[in-house]
Every structure is written in C-alpha cells, then in structure tokens.
XYZ file of C-alpha atoms in Angstrom:
453
model
C 11.804 -22.228 -12.517
C 10.699 -25.133 -10.347
C 11.399 -24.618 -6.703
C 13.139 -27.453 -4.953
C 11.380 -29.353 -2.193
C 11.770 -27.728 1.171
C 14.240 -29.521 3.350
C 12.540 -28.783 6.633
C 9.069 -30.177 7.269
C 6.960 -28.440 9.858
C 5.609 -30.535 12.676
C 2.008 -31.538 13.369
C -0.265 -28.610 14.112
C 2.127 -26.071 12.630
C 0.487 -26.070 9.226
C 2.282 -23.719 6.875
C 1.744 -23.790 3.140
C 5.043 -23.224 1.413
C 3.688 -23.967 -2.019
C 5.411 -21.408 -4.163
C 3.121 -18.883 -5.724
C 2.477 -19.583 -9.288
C 0.191 -19.881 -12.168
C 1.543 -20.741 -15.529
C -0.385 -18.068 -17.413
C 1.787 -16.491 -20.043
C 0.916 -12.846 -19.606
C 3.763 -10.430 -19.075
C 4.221 -6.753 -18.923
C 4.077 -4.172 -15.969
C 5.231 -1.797 -13.399
C 3.523 -0.521 -10.327
C 3.205 2.264 -7.639
C 0.450 4.535 -2.872
C -5.861 8.135 4.961
C -8.346 10.258 8.021
C -10.497 10.708 10.760
C -11.181 7.058 11.245
C -14.303 5.717 12.858
C -12.036 3.889 15.280
C -10.436 7.201 16.222
C -13.788 8.321 17.593
C -13.896 5.425 20.041
C -12.299 5.609 23.458
C -8.592 5.723 22.750
C -7.787 4.936 26.363
C -9.733 1.682 26.190
C -8.303 0.701 22.819
C -4.782 1.563 23.865
C -4.828 -0.478 27.059
C -6.536 -3.371 25.302
C -3.837 -3.428 22.639
C -1.040 -3.335 25.187
C -2.630 -6.241 27.076
C -3.073 -8.131 23.809
C 0.567 -7.534 22.914
C 1.708 -8.714 26.331
C -0.446 -11.828 26.104
C 0.898 -12.574 22.653
C 4.481 -12.206 23.896
C 3.787 -14.580 26.783
C 2.223 -17.111 24.432
C 5.185 -16.801 22.086
C 7.595 -17.301 24.954
C 5.753 -20.472 25.936
C 5.808 -21.777 22.387
C 9.464 -20.825 21.971
C 10.522 -22.929 24.947
C 9.002 -25.951 23.221
C 10.528 -25.345 19.794
C 12.852 -27.907 18.302
C 16.491 -26.781 18.381
C 17.606 -25.233 15.106
C 20.953 -23.725 14.174
C 20.870 -21.781 10.933
C 22.003 -18.789 8.931
C 19.338 -16.537 7.419
C 19.872 -13.899 4.760
C 17.685 -10.849 5.324
C 17.416 -7.898 2.925
C 15.999 -4.420 3.513
C 16.659 -0.833 2.347
C 19.718 0.924 3.746
C 17.586 3.305 5.834
C 16.192 0.334 7.736
C 19.724 -0.659 8.700
C 21.041 2.830 9.449
C 21.942 3.587 13.081
C 20.503 7.071 12.573
C 17.069 5.437 12.303
C 17.601 2.925 15.080
C 18.950 0.129 12.851
C 15.442 -1.325 12.668
C 16.332 -4.523 10.823
C 19.264 -5.552 13.016
C 17.451 -4.580 16.205
C 14.359 -6.588 15.350
C 16.323 -9.627 14.186
C 18.337 -9.646 17.400
C 15.162 -9.372 19.482
C 13.631 -12.199 17.481
C 16.668 -14.354 18.226
C 16.308 -13.665 21.946
C 12.629 -14.643 21.851
C 13.567 -18.072 20.491
C 16.146 -19.557 22.875
C 16.102 -22.934 21.121
C 17.081 -21.335 17.842
C 20.635 -20.240 17.166
C 20.327 -17.891 14.203
C 23.123 -16.073 12.417
C 21.825 -13.209 10.309
C 23.437 -12.049 7.097
C 22.152 -8.594 6.184
C 21.986 -7.201 2.675
C 20.799 -3.901 1.210
C 17.892 -4.098 -1.226
C 14.974 -1.708 -1.693
C 11.415 -2.972 -2.050
C 11.369 -2.024 -5.727
C 14.768 -3.604 -6.434
C 13.774 -6.903 -4.825
C 12.071 -8.039 -8.006
C 15.309 -7.843 -9.973
C 17.684 -9.064 -7.280
C 15.602 -12.004 -6.101
C 14.577 -13.237 -9.533
C 18.076 -12.820 -10.950
C 19.320 -15.630 -8.695
C 16.734 -17.178 -6.403
C 19.175 -19.556 -4.733
C 21.481 -16.696 -3.761
C 18.634 -14.405 -2.715
C 17.649 -13.567 0.844
C 15.438 -15.930 2.806
C 13.389 -12.946 3.986
C 13.099 -9.663 2.096
C 10.886 -6.620 1.623
C 9.058 -6.137 -1.670
C 6.380 -4.020 -3.312
C 3.009 -5.653 -3.823
C 2.907 -4.115 -7.303
C 5.565 -6.657 -8.326
C 3.770 -9.657 -6.849
C 2.956 -11.250 -10.209
C 6.616 -11.304 -11.246
C 7.519 -13.290 -8.129
C 4.555 -15.605 -8.555
C 5.304 -16.394 -12.180
C 8.765 -17.533 -11.119
C 7.363 -19.380 -8.071
C 9.751 -17.392 -5.908
C 7.560 -16.607 -2.890
C 6.214 -18.936 -0.223
C 2.439 -18.918 0.195
C 1.169 -18.338 3.720
C -1.085 -21.043 5.096
C -2.507 -22.482 8.307
C -2.043 -20.451 11.469
C 0.266 -18.028 9.662
C -2.445 -17.051 7.196
C -4.884 -16.778 10.083
C -2.503 -14.371 11.814
C -2.274 -12.121 8.762
C -6.035 -12.096 8.220
C -6.627 -11.353 11.898
C -4.258 -8.422 12.297
C -4.332 -6.458 9.027
C -6.923 -4.663 6.908
C -8.568 -6.902 4.264
C -7.718 -4.262 1.640
C -4.051 -4.528 2.586
C -4.105 -8.322 2.551
C -5.780 -8.189 -0.870
C -2.783 -6.269 -2.174
C -0.608 -9.285 -1.317
C -3.069 -11.842 -2.695
C -2.508 -13.382 -6.117
C -5.160 -14.589 -8.575
C -4.828 -18.156 -7.283
C -6.216 -16.881 -3.964
C -2.924 -17.323 -2.113
C -1.440 -14.686 0.195
C 2.290 -14.241 -0.390
C 3.562 -11.741 2.128
C 3.143 -10.105 5.525
C 2.019 -6.448 5.290
C 4.583 -3.898 6.446
C 3.064 -0.566 5.436
C 0.552 1.026 3.083
C 0.839 3.038 -0.124
C -2.245 5.178 -0.722
C -3.128 8.872 -0.764
C -5.555 11.347 0.738
C -5.769 15.134 1.073
C -3.731 17.818 2.826
C -5.433 21.166 3.344
C -5.141 24.561 4.987
C -7.516 24.824 7.954
C -7.558 28.611 7.680
C -9.196 28.270 4.251
C -11.472 25.220 4.600
C -13.764 24.123 7.439
C -14.322 20.518 8.524
C -17.606 20.639 6.636
C -16.008 22.050 3.479
C -13.478 19.229 3.155
C -16.202 16.621 2.693
C -17.010 18.057 -0.737
C -14.535 19.029 -3.430
C -17.172 21.296 -4.962
C -17.514 23.286 -1.722
C -13.736 23.510 -1.426
C -13.455 24.943 -4.938
C -15.745 27.783 -3.880
C -13.272 28.862 -1.191
C -9.753 28.041 -2.316
C -7.328 26.378 -4.703
C -7.317 22.581 -4.890
C -4.640 20.583 -6.714
C -4.927 17.074 -8.192
C -2.564 15.724 -10.844
C -5.149 15.074 -13.522
C -2.654 13.791 -16.097
C -1.446 10.952 -13.853
C -3.387 7.677 -13.710
C -2.458 7.119 -10.069
C -4.543 10.182 -9.212
C -7.153 10.533 -11.956
C -8.337 6.943 -11.444
C -9.913 7.965 -8.125
C -12.655 9.837 -10.002
C -13.670 6.826 -12.091
C -13.311 4.361 -9.222
C -15.650 6.677 -7.337
C -18.466 6.113 -9.853
C -18.059 2.345 -10.025
C -15.151 1.890 -12.398
C -13.160 -1.292 -11.819
C -9.755 -2.820 -12.414
C -9.957 -6.563 -13.131
C -13.505 -7.048 -11.916
C -15.306 -6.176 -8.696
C -12.885 -8.230 -6.606
C -9.775 -7.227 -8.563
C -9.020 -10.876 -9.364
C -10.575 -11.252 -12.814
C -7.724 -10.686 -15.227
C -9.937 -11.014 -18.288
C -12.236 -8.204 -17.056
C -9.494 -5.617 -17.500
C -10.176 -1.917 -16.881
C -13.839 -0.887 -16.968
C -14.449 2.872 -16.895
C -16.995 3.228 -19.681
C -20.560 3.562 -18.398
C -23.209 6.258 -18.120
C -21.673 7.244 -14.794
C -18.194 7.195 -16.314
C -19.269 9.528 -19.104
C -20.926 11.835 -16.564
C -17.688 11.882 -14.542
C -15.713 12.725 -17.685
C -18.030 15.704 -18.215
C -17.476 16.680 -14.575
C -13.707 16.591 -15.139
C -14.086 18.795 -18.227
C -15.746 21.445 -16.051
C -13.234 20.864 -13.262
C -10.306 21.551 -15.590
C -11.851 24.912 -16.492
C -12.450 25.937 -12.866
C -10.132 28.802 -11.941
C -9.687 27.322 -8.456
C -8.544 23.935 -9.768
C -4.840 23.248 -10.337
C -3.446 20.149 -12.026
C 0.024 19.660 -10.557
C 2.213 16.878 -9.227
C 2.340 16.608 -5.433
C 5.925 17.911 -5.577
C 4.817 21.029 -7.436
C 1.652 21.383 -5.373
C 3.558 21.537 -2.101
C 5.776 24.270 -3.530
C 2.664 26.201 -4.534
C 1.234 25.655 -1.059
C 4.383 27.207 0.371
C 3.807 30.183 -1.913
C 0.125 30.363 -0.968
C -1.179 29.582 -4.466
C -2.550 26.130 -3.523
C -4.620 25.477 -0.403
C -5.203 21.724 -0.691
C -3.733 18.826 -2.649
C -3.870 15.042 -2.984
C -0.817 13.066 -1.821
C 0.297 10.282 0.513
C 2.284 10.095 3.727
C 5.602 10.867 2.042
C 4.975 14.663 2.088
C 3.306 14.872 5.502
C 6.228 16.394 7.403
C 6.907 19.036 4.739
C 3.251 20.009 4.549
C 2.984 20.250 8.326
C 6.042 22.488 8.406
C 4.446 24.806 5.833
C 0.985 25.020 7.403
C 1.895 24.865 11.083
C -1.235 25.156 13.246
C -3.367 25.232 10.088
C -2.188 21.789 8.993
C -5.146 19.637 7.985
C -5.368 16.096 6.655
C -8.489 14.238 5.547
C -9.748 11.398 3.357
C -10.455 12.285 -0.253
C -13.648 14.330 -0.603
C -16.771 13.520 -2.578
C -17.748 15.178 -5.856
C -21.272 15.935 -7.013
C -22.075 14.618 -10.471
C -25.538 15.368 -11.817
C -26.973 15.710 -8.331
C -25.349 12.581 -6.842
C -22.423 12.666 -4.415
C -19.652 10.175 -5.155
C -16.805 9.369 -2.767
C -13.450 9.534 -4.560
C -11.544 6.262 -4.145
C -7.730 6.056 -4.360
C -5.516 3.086 -5.100
C -3.754 1.234 -2.336
C -0.772 -1.072 -2.614
C 1.504 -2.422 0.093
C 5.049 -3.046 1.087
C 5.270 -6.644 2.173
C 7.695 -9.019 3.846
C 8.265 -12.095 1.740
C 9.853 -15.491 2.321
C 11.510 -17.136 -0.653
C 10.046 -20.468 -1.635
C 13.369 -22.309 -1.529
C 14.467 -21.304 1.957
C 16.005 -24.191 3.883
C 14.468 -22.946 7.134
C 10.804 -22.171 6.433
C 9.650 -22.226 10.049
C 12.285 -19.727 11.154
C 11.883 -17.555 8.064
C 8.099 -17.242 8.261
C 8.183 -16.594 11.995
C 10.718 -13.835 11.364
C 8.572 -12.309 8.613
C 5.577 -12.216 10.952
C 7.699 -10.670 13.692
C 9.014 -7.944 11.376
C 5.428 -7.076 10.515
C 4.178 -7.426 14.094
C 3.310 -5.102 16.948
C 6.748 -4.552 18.504
C 8.487 -4.166 15.167
C 5.947 -1.708 13.778
C 6.148 0.325 16.964
C 9.938 0.519 16.727
C 9.752 1.364 13.006
C 7.252 4.149 13.629
C 9.086 5.670 16.574
C 12.519 5.606 14.946
C 11.783 6.210 11.289
C 8.230 7.529 11.204
C 7.144 4.452 9.238
C 3.350 4.271 8.879
C 2.127 1.170 10.746
C -0.639 -1.146 9.587
C -0.888 -3.719 12.401
C -4.417 -3.336 13.781
C -3.606 -3.610 17.492
C -0.866 -1.003 17.253
C -3.118 1.299 15.246
C -5.547 1.190 18.173
C -3.043 2.532 20.724
C -3.126 6.055 22.164
C 0.180 6.861 20.489
C -1.137 6.161 16.996
C -4.674 7.421 17.573
C -3.090 10.829 18.253
C -1.336 10.838 14.860
C -3.904 12.245 12.453
C -1.877 11.406 9.332
C -1.684 7.722 10.244
C -5.354 7.723 11.202
C -6.382 9.206 7.848
C -4.157 6.731 6.038
C -5.652 3.833 7.991
C -9.221 5.035 7.433
C -8.577 5.317 3.711
C -7.074 1.836 3.418
C -9.800 0.235 5.531
C -12.805 2.018 4.078
C -12.422 3.579 0.645
C -9.187 2.528 -1.083
C -9.134 0.031 -3.947
C -6.309 -2.558 -4.051
C -3.918 -1.904 -6.922
C -3.441 -5.387 -8.235
C -0.138 -6.703 -9.505
C -1.298 -8.064 -12.871
C 1.233 -7.128 -15.518
C -1.607 -5.811 -17.678
C -1.792 -2.934 -15.219
C 1.181 -1.426 -17.035
C -1.032 -0.813 -20.059
C -3.134 1.671 -18.092
C -0.638 4.407 -17.215
C 0.146 5.948 -20.618
C -3.503 6.092 -21.822
C -4.496 7.560 -18.439
C -1.841 10.263 -18.745
C -2.931 11.055 -22.306
C -6.607 11.181 -21.342
C -5.853 13.599 -18.513
C -3.820 15.813 -20.813
C -6.617 15.839 -23.385
C -9.107 16.936 -20.740
C -6.782 19.712 -19.578
C -6.137 20.911 -23.132
C -9.813 20.939 -24.042
C -9.507 18.179 -26.622
C -12.077 16.152 -24.694
C -15.414 17.975 -24.846
C -18.915 17.190 -23.685
C -19.797 16.418 -27.286
C -17.126 13.706 -27.609
C -16.821 12.648 -23.942
C -18.394 9.220 -24.491
C -16.271 8.509 -27.545
C -13.071 9.633 -25.827
C -13.787 7.615 -22.676
C -14.452 4.514 -24.749
C -11.165 5.034 -26.603
C -9.364 5.495 -23.274
C -10.777 2.240 -21.917
C -9.839 0.367 -25.095
C -6.252 1.680 -24.944
C -6.007 0.819 -21.233
C -6.815 -2.794 -22.092
C -4.262 -3.134 -24.879
C -0.521 -3.618 -24.799
C -0.244 -1.436 -27.882
C 1.587 -4.248 -29.680
C -1.424 -5.781 -31.373
C-alpha cells in the first residue's frame, strides 16, 4: 500500500519526518509479547523530584509560548485506545488528556472522535482499512514490522525524534525502532519482567544470586516458555538478530561454549528440589499457599503479590546465576506499548503533538495515579512519587540496565515453539549433559526456521 502524500506541510524549523515506515523485504510471519532498586533511586529523591517539577513547568511555559504562535487549524482527529483508558472509573485518561491538549493549543480547534481498540488489536484494525483508521492509536511494539511493511506508521524526525530520544530509555526507544533505523512511535509503557520474593525467606544479599536463593527457599521460573527461559541464554551472551537486534540475517544465536554450559546449568536447576517451573499465574497461587517463595513476572501481578506477602513483599531485578565459577546476570526481554500516528493523517502536526503529549509528563502522571499505569518518561520517573514506588523503580532499572529489546521481526515467531519444546525436554530429562551441545544446536536451528522448508 502506498501512502498518499500528506496534505499538510509543516513550516520551517518544525522538521518532522512523516515518511511512512517501510522496507520492501518479503519476510512474513510472527507474533509478540513484557524492574528494581535503580541507581537513580539511590540519589537524592528530593533534588530529582523538584528538578523534574521545574522542568515540567518550564516545558509547559515553552509549549504555551509556542502554542500562541501556532497557525490556526480546525480539524477532527480519530483517537483509539483500550476501553479501560476511556472508563470514568479510571479517570477517563484518553478523553481527559485530549481535552487538556486542546486547551493548551488555543489556535487549534480540535474535535476528537474516540474509538475502542486494544494495543494488540491495533494491528488488525489499522491495517484492515488504513484510511478509516485512527489518526493516533496505541499499539504493541511487537507488531511494529506489520505496520512498517504496510507503510502505515509515520516516522518521527527532527525535534520530535529529539524529544523521544531525550526523555525515554534507549532500550525502550529501540523497541520502537525498525531495521531502517527509523523510530515509529512514542513510548507509553514498558513490558518486561523481574522477580517478586518473600522478604521473610530471602535477604537483600540472597536475592542477588539465584543459587543462594535456592539454598533457602522455593524459586519459580517458567522454564518451558521462551519469554522466560531466554533470560538464561541472553545472560551468557546469546543474541536475537545480532548484537544490536537489527541484523535480521543473524537470527537467534544461543549456541556457544557458554550456551552449552548454561544448558548444563539448567539441567541441574530442573533437578533442584527448590526449583519450580510454573507460569506466573500458577506461581502466585503457590506463593499464596506458601509453596513458592519467589517467582519471575512483570508488573501485571504486583498488586496481587503485595496483597499476599504484605510487609514481606519484595521486588528486585533478576538475579545472577553461577555457571562454572562465573556469575552471569540474567537478562529479560523488553517490549513497549507505543503511541503511533498513521502515515496518511491529514493533520500530521496536530497528530504528532498529541502523541507526544499522551506519552509526556502530565499524561503519564495522570495515567499512573488513576490506573496504576507504569510510567516511562524519565523526568516523571525521577519524582518523589515514583521513586517511592519500588515496583516501578525495579521495572525502570531493568529496562534501562539489563533488559534486551524484543524486536518485531516476524521471524521472532519461529522462536517460541522450539523454546517451549527445549524447556520441556530439560524438565523431562531428555536433555542431558551428554547431549546438551547437540540439543542446543538443534534448538537454535529450529528457532531460525519457519518449519515450512
């Protein structure tokens, strides 16, 4: 699909690349999927909080000045978001933010048309009829390639790209970057995982090492799920699509001396009586029963876990594991929820400004306070309010320091079934130390094949 030329040209210094994402490569395939005593949390929260508030105020003043000079525009914008983001019970985030945005731009007379569409459904709804789709919508970074192949998203450029690079973690921005190097969305929140644990069982020193934890209590990781078992191989240097995640032809690389050693570690781990392989949903039930003391998961089970553990609620980045005398930091995936602008919007200036506002300081604050949405805007993360939230701090530390971007290449879909099978074979004992190298090589080969050849 060739996008039509944009009908509104941006003036002078307002450089904004609205070249639709795209690359005419013919690959197809895929699906997709998501902390922290941060170093920044150890700095003076009072200083960081006040600095962020001043920065926000200065930004608002600058925006007000720019708004008074904006050319008059009257338009209607379609905006899509999940139903929860439009529910009065959660503060009607979308409507509230759009109305505030309208007020901040007195020279713009914007009528908003709201529609319900989840981040995962955006791929189908937008690509089914681009012309009828929303001008601004939320989407999952794991579907980025689908949008780019259809040239459906506007690429951020000029001062807008500078804004995104300045205010969000590079790992998060990478999740919204396509292989052509273009950035095609404004980050809204993260999707990674870390560890919940019972403070009455594990000390702050224990939680740095999975091996020490296994000496004291039960630890659960879903070993037959690629989303979770990949963290072990990423920890010893395994890669997805090259070191920078942008080399499609590099595929999945797990096979190495270190990879074989990690496979042997996992064989022993599966036999450890204090290790439990369970989904996060099952693990939290076992934690309630007292048969699991720590498990890997993301922000989506934070409230339930806190309710179970009470004062003993603990949250931390993934631990290290010791393989043949060397400690390796486990490294989880990270993807993002982004705010996209369709490439054919008639009002690119208004649409991109709105996208940036929805992902900005005031909007993330409102989202967090009314729906508990995990923020990712750096200046808001530095405030006292967020520095006091240990779950958000662990999430932010993970994304900024140890997570690996889960790229959107459709070939990623080839990985999940072999990863599940490999995990099951380790748990069943089919993978042994005698055949570990052979089995890991077979796993890597399967992860790089569509299975149709």
